[in-house]
Amino acid sequence: MSAPEIKKSILDHLTYSIGRPPSLASKQDYYKALALTVRDRLQQHWVETVQAYLEQDLKVACYLSAEFLMGPHLGNNLLNLGIENEVRQAVKEMGCELDELLAEEEEPGLGNGGLGRLAACYMDSLATLERLALGYGIRYEFGIFDQEIRDGWQCEITDKWLRSGNPWEIAKPEITYYVNFGGHTEYYRDEAGAERIRWVPDRAVKGMAYDTPIQGYRVNTCNTLRLWSAEACESFDFQAFNTGDYYGAVDDKVISETITKVLYPNDEPEIGKRLRLLQQYFFVSCSLQDMLRLLDAQGQPTQRFPEKFAVQLNDTHPSIGVAELMRLLVDERRLSWEDAWDITVLTFGYTNHTLLPEALETWPLPLFRELLPRHLEIIYEINARFLASVRETHHQDDEHVKRLSLIDENGEKRIRMAHLACVGSHAINGVAALHSELLKRSVLKDFYELWPERFNNKTNGVTPRRFMALANPKLSELITRTIGDGWITHTEELRMLEPFSEDAAFRKEWRLVKQSNKQQLADYILKQTGIELDPSWMFDVQVKRIHEYKRQHLNILHVITLYNRLKRDPKLAIAPRAFIFGGKAAPGYFIAKRIIKLINAVGEVVNNDPDVNKKLRVAFVPNFNVQNGQLIYPAADLSEQISMAGKEASGTGNMKFTLNGALTIGTLDGANVEIRDEVGEENFFLFGLTTEETLRLQQQGYRPYAYVEGNSELAEAIRLIASGHFSHGDTEVFRPLVDNLCQSDPFLVFADYADYIACQDKVAGVWKDPENWTRMSILNTARAGKFSSDRAIREYCDEIWDVRPVPIMIKDKT
Ligand code: F55
């Protein structure tokens, strides 16, 4: 597509889609006209991809996820279509700057963090690898809240991402499904006289599809992200309406539409929220009904379902799908239980994302019975057959059987969704090698012993398109100039950079790029926070959700330690560092919110103290999201991956930093282990207890205060926080944090403190030799190839889904 063609299309859209003369058009109007122009291009590929799917007998990967954290579409689509230069020129001729138009897009923040972003990276890789795929999820009207920092505290602002419309989605009012809730079940006799069960629900909502094209990188494959939006059912409305209950009818509409109103902003389940169960069932039911409709449309028998669809459960959030598919097959399609079960198990795969026992989803049984009475019966039946087979073939004792049961009978009865997912899936995977091993030894041990062949590992990955080519154009240009552009789709080619780490001229260029990225981030941070950072300093960055297990407070204890050293000796020669933090806390997570306040409080003192602020600064970047993440990863020198060993399933931010040439300071947790294996232990700053050591320490009886007594720098740091030094003399604000650490410290912050500080001192030593630092930085990028989501998706396709590449030909329409 040439610049003049693009220009014409933008002008046409201004006139025909938006209805504004160019002279009156705003930046937002131009953004939309450009977005629609780009969408037209995608749509050609989209139609061909759907066509290929309908004409050939192909299998499609269906990724079921309650979250898709897509980030802005425009830049990514320009990159994948390869039309950025032409577009830049076209809009320039119309008096616009492309960067200004890119800034007009509101990012669709339909996810909390790693899990949602992983789904987005996987959609990018599926399309790029030319694998047919459908992403199924929820079209939340309000995504993850916008975070503002006021007086150092997090404030949550409603994310009205749809307020100016969304040019990337296409509503499909003809693709709708009814989803029932509540009521009861009853026996009846079918035409053949057989006794069957029927669900008599007392409410229904309608789900409508909104499709977003997912364009692969420089290929014709364009897949679909299909998000469901809840609407009231006319039939139900009409009843009330006709009987004169107009307000009742509207009321029902309001209730129905609340189902997809808002994303739950927790990155751990909040126990037993009814609306969340409604959301899960709603989107899963729509998605499975959609698959069955697609099967019918192709004239395929129901039995072939698992040959046509591989359905992956992104954590347990969609795991009700196991019971729903059984219901659709047994109740609605009248398959035998045995046939339906074979289909179900062959269809599903389950990805686990957490080892924290408190983060495993369970639903109170009474809630389940009230909303999904038929599904509860189905789960009982699955459980009865499962436990009978366990007793029979494995001769397990009662304790064992209790532990395996889909129902937790300790205290208030609850449904264990991870157990349902395991029983209903032929493949079960963790998201990093260590995590997959620990799963087998801890939370899913009993299932592993039953079905070792179902367990496998799929180490996470991130897309190099968004997180390198798009986020770091300068480094990408340097790399491409040096080794060609094959690395964008074959990241293992980054290895060709290794010898250049010995080339002084190349190192200089590498440093200049990093410097320029740091300047850009410094400009952004100054604008957002008023805090000035010097790009010649080390940028030490921790961005991720705020969580005790991720230990942002360990990081801030290091800052306070350096502060104390400098206060004691203002002439102390320390390498100047900017500590950059970012991340959202769940609104109800009390301690996490205090950690944010502490970071900002320490920042205020440090940044305004002339004794220290020439060597130390602290900035909290408000509202960490995909968009500003793209500015942050490329500007980092040091990546903080300091979770307590055994707690972070994988991490994916760690991969984004490594790809962009940051060195990591980290524990042996999640994918850190594999990152260190790849980049070499001499290029990674390792500290902290291993998983085994943490377990041993906790078994022995961990006494955090002993570490304070044994370490004067730690004692001094804790004393300072408690004294109100960072809180204008207020000794109350941080008391809960200090007490929690001193009395229980569930994530072993104090136990790892001394080793962390020693390791940070080592980091500072290496930083003093820029040539060596740069050498290590280059080697980190060069050896990060494994962490591409292309590698991960290839493994899913080959080892779990059996989904093959399907090149899409564009037929000439002329
Ligand atoms: C969101 C909602 C609920 Cl109810 C539970 C969890 C989440 C969530 O966002 N989890 C999440 O992000 N988990 C992370 O998944 C990543 C991708 O696999 C991992 O890298 C990371 O370790 C894990 O914490």
Short mmCIF file of C-alpha atoms in Angstrom, two decimals, residues 548-733:
data_model
loop_
_atom_site.label_atom_id
_atom_site.label_comp_id
_atom_site.label_asym_id
_atom_site.label_seq_id
_atom_site.Cartn_x
_atom_site.Cartn_y
_atom_site.Cartn_z
CA GLU A 548 4.31 -9.32 48.87
CA TYR A 549 5.73 -12.42 47.18
CA LYS A 550 7.32 -10.23 44.47
CA ARG A 551 9.04 -8.32 47.27
CA GLN A 552 9.08 -4.71 46.11
CA HIS A 553 9.78 -4.00 49.79
CA LEU A 554 13.08 -5.88 49.58
CA ASN A 555 14.06 -3.49 46.79
CA ILE A 556 13.07 -0.44 48.84
CA LEU A 557 15.09 -1.77 51.78
CA HIS A 558 18.12 -1.63 49.50
CA VAL A 559 17.32 1.99 48.63
CA ILE A 560 17.07 2.86 52.33
CA THR A 561 20.34 1.05 52.98
CA LEU A 562 22.14 3.16 50.37
CA TYR A 563 20.45 6.26 51.77
CA ASN A 564 21.78 5.44 55.23
CA ARG A 565 25.27 4.80 53.91
CA LEU A 566 25.26 8.16 52.16
CA LYS A 567 23.86 9.99 55.16
CA ARG A 568 26.60 8.51 57.27
CA ASP A 569 29.22 9.49 54.70
CA PRO A 570 27.96 11.97 52.07
CA LYS A 571 31.28 11.65 50.22
CA LEU A 572 30.89 7.90 49.81
CA ALA A 573 31.67 6.97 46.21
CA ILE A 574 28.64 5.02 45.09
CA ALA A 575 27.58 4.50 41.50
CA PRO A 576 24.64 6.84 40.93
CA ARG A 577 21.35 4.96 40.50
CA ALA A 578 17.78 5.76 39.62
CA PHE A 579 15.36 3.31 41.20
CA ILE A 580 12.30 3.04 39.04
CA PHE A 581 9.16 1.27 40.21
CA GLY A 582 5.80 0.69 38.61
CA GLY A 583 2.78 -1.51 39.17
CA LYS A 584 -0.78 -1.67 40.35
CA ALA A 585 -2.01 -3.11 43.63
CA ALA A 586 -5.36 -4.90 43.89
CA PRO A 587 -7.68 -2.25 45.39
CA GLY A 588 -8.44 -4.44 48.40
CA TYR A 589 -4.84 -5.53 49.05
CA PHE A 590 -3.98 -3.53 52.15
CA ILE A 591 -0.29 -4.37 52.47
CA ALA A 592 0.40 -3.91 48.75
CA LYS A 593 -1.05 -0.42 48.92
CA ARG A 594 1.19 0.43 51.86
CA ILE A 595 4.17 -0.80 49.85
CA ILE A 596 3.29 1.73 47.13
CA LYS A 597 3.01 4.44 49.76
CA LEU A 598 6.38 3.43 51.21
CA ILE A 599 8.10 3.59 47.81
CA ASN A 600 6.73 7.08 47.25
CA ALA A 601 7.52 8.17 50.80
CA VAL A 602 11.14 7.03 50.53
CA GLY A 603 11.29 8.71 47.12
CA GLU A 604 10.13 12.01 48.53
CA VAL A 605 12.82 12.02 51.21
CA VAL A 606 15.62 10.75 48.96
CA ASN A 607 14.82 12.95 45.98
CA ASN A 608 14.71 16.11 48.09
CA ASP A 609 17.78 15.53 50.23
CA PRO A 610 20.83 17.29 48.72
CA ASP A 611 23.11 14.92 50.69
CA VAL A 612 21.96 11.99 48.62
CA ASN A 613 20.01 13.13 45.57
CA LYS A 614 23.12 13.52 43.45
CA LYS A 615 23.63 9.77 43.63
CA LEU A 616 20.20 8.37 44.40
CA ARG A 617 16.72 8.98 43.05
CA VAL A 618 13.48 7.04 43.32
CA ALA A 619 10.57 7.30 40.88
CA PHE A 620 7.25 5.50 40.91
CA VAL A 621 5.82 5.49 37.37
CA PRO A 622 2.07 5.79 37.75
CA ASN A 623 -0.29 3.47 35.87
CA PHE A 624 2.13 0.84 34.62
CA ASN A 625 0.55 -0.69 31.52
CA VAL A 626 1.49 -2.14 28.13
CA GLN A 627 1.98 1.28 26.57
CA ASN A 628 4.42 2.72 29.10
CA GLY A 629 5.96 -0.72 29.53
CA GLN A 630 7.13 -0.32 25.94
CA LEU A 631 9.07 2.76 27.08
CA ILE A 632 10.35 1.18 30.27
CA TYR A 633 11.82 -2.20 29.23
CA PRO A 634 14.16 -0.72 26.58
CA ALA A 635 15.50 1.86 29.07
CA ALA A 636 16.46 -0.51 31.88
CA ASP A 637 20.02 -1.34 32.85
CA LEU A 638 19.09 -3.61 35.72
CA SER A 639 15.99 -5.81 35.92
CA GLU A 640 14.72 -6.66 39.41
CA GLN A 641 13.32 -10.24 39.55
CA ILE A 642 13.48 -10.76 43.28
CA SER A 643 10.46 -12.86 44.20
CA MET A 644 10.77 -15.46 46.96
CA ALA A 645 12.00 -18.70 45.37
CA GLY A 646 9.14 -21.04 44.52
CA LYS A 647 6.47 -18.34 44.36
CA GLU A 648 6.64 -16.73 40.90
CA ALA A 649 5.31 -19.27 38.43
CA SER A 650 7.35 -17.85 35.57
CA GLY A 651 7.40 -14.09 35.16
CA THR A 652 7.39 -12.61 31.68
CA GLY A 653 8.64 -9.09 32.44
CA ASN A 654 11.99 -10.77 33.21
CA MET A 655 12.07 -11.93 29.56
CA LYS A 656 11.16 -8.50 28.16
CA PHE A 657 14.04 -6.91 30.08
CA THR A 658 16.56 -9.56 29.01
CA LEU A 659 15.55 -9.25 25.37
CA ASN A 660 16.17 -5.50 25.63
CA GLY A 661 19.64 -5.94 27.09
CA ALA A 662 19.05 -5.34 30.79
CA LEU A 663 21.03 -7.46 33.24
CA THR A 664 19.00 -9.29 35.84
CA ILE A 665 19.39 -9.38 39.58
CA GLY A 666 17.24 -12.27 40.61
CA THR A 667 16.42 -15.31 42.67
CA LEU A 668 16.21 -18.88 41.41
CA ASP A 669 12.50 -18.52 40.77
CA GLY A 670 10.19 -19.06 37.80
CA ALA A 671 11.80 -18.53 34.42
CA ASN A 672 14.75 -16.69 36.04
CA VAL A 673 16.35 -20.11 36.32
CA GLU A 674 16.14 -20.65 32.58
CA ILE A 675 17.17 -17.08 31.76
CA ARG A 676 20.32 -17.61 33.81
CA ASP A 677 20.97 -20.95 32.10
CA GLU A 678 20.70 -19.26 28.72
CA VAL A 679 22.68 -16.06 29.30
CA GLY A 680 25.33 -17.74 31.46
CA GLU A 681 25.78 -17.44 35.20
CA GLU A 682 28.58 -14.89 34.69
CA ASN A 683 26.03 -12.56 33.06
CA PHE A 684 23.35 -12.79 35.73
CA PHE A 685 23.33 -11.51 39.31
CA LEU A 686 22.03 -14.37 41.43
CA PHE A 687 21.17 -14.11 45.11
CA GLY A 688 18.88 -15.59 47.69
CA LEU A 689 17.64 -18.84 49.09
CA THR A 690 16.62 -21.67 46.78
CA THR A 691 13.12 -23.14 46.94
CA GLU A 692 14.42 -26.06 49.00
CA GLU A 693 16.17 -23.69 51.42
CA THR A 694 13.02 -21.59 51.89
CA LEU A 695 11.04 -24.74 52.67
CA ARG A 696 13.62 -25.93 55.14
CA LEU A 697 13.84 -22.55 56.84
CA GLN A 698 10.08 -22.37 57.25
CA GLN A 699 9.91 -25.93 58.57
CA GLN A 700 12.56 -25.16 61.15
CA GLY A 701 10.52 -22.21 62.34
CA TYR A 702 11.50 -18.93 60.74
CA ARG A 703 12.18 -16.04 63.12
CA PRO A 704 12.47 -12.88 61.06
CA TYR A 705 13.49 -10.68 63.95
CA ALA A 706 16.67 -12.69 64.43
CA TYR A 707 17.84 -11.32 61.07
CA VAL A 708 17.24 -7.77 62.24
CA GLU A 709 19.26 -8.44 65.36
CA GLY A 710 22.04 -9.95 63.30
CA ASN A 711 22.35 -7.20 60.69
CA SER A 712 22.96 -3.58 61.68
CA GLU A 713 22.09 -2.16 58.25
CA LEU A 714 18.77 -4.01 58.21
CA ALA A 715 18.06 -2.90 61.78
CA GLU A 716 18.81 0.69 60.86
CA ALA A 717 16.55 0.60 57.79
CA ILE A 718 13.63 -0.90 59.69
CA ARG A 719 14.10 1.49 62.58
CA LEU A 720 14.00 4.45 60.19
CA ILE A 721 10.73 3.34 58.58
CA ALA A 722 9.16 2.71 61.98
CA SER A 723 10.35 6.05 63.35
CA GLY A 724 8.28 8.00 60.83
CA HIS A 725 11.39 9.29 59.06
CA PHE A 726 9.72 8.82 55.67
CA SER A 727 6.25 9.81 56.81
CA HIS A 728 6.64 13.26 58.38
CA GLY A 729 6.88 11.73 61.82
CA ASP A 730 3.79 9.55 61.40
CA THR A 731 4.65 6.26 63.08
CA GLU A 732 1.34 4.62 62.18
CA VAL A 733 1.25 4.43 58.36
#
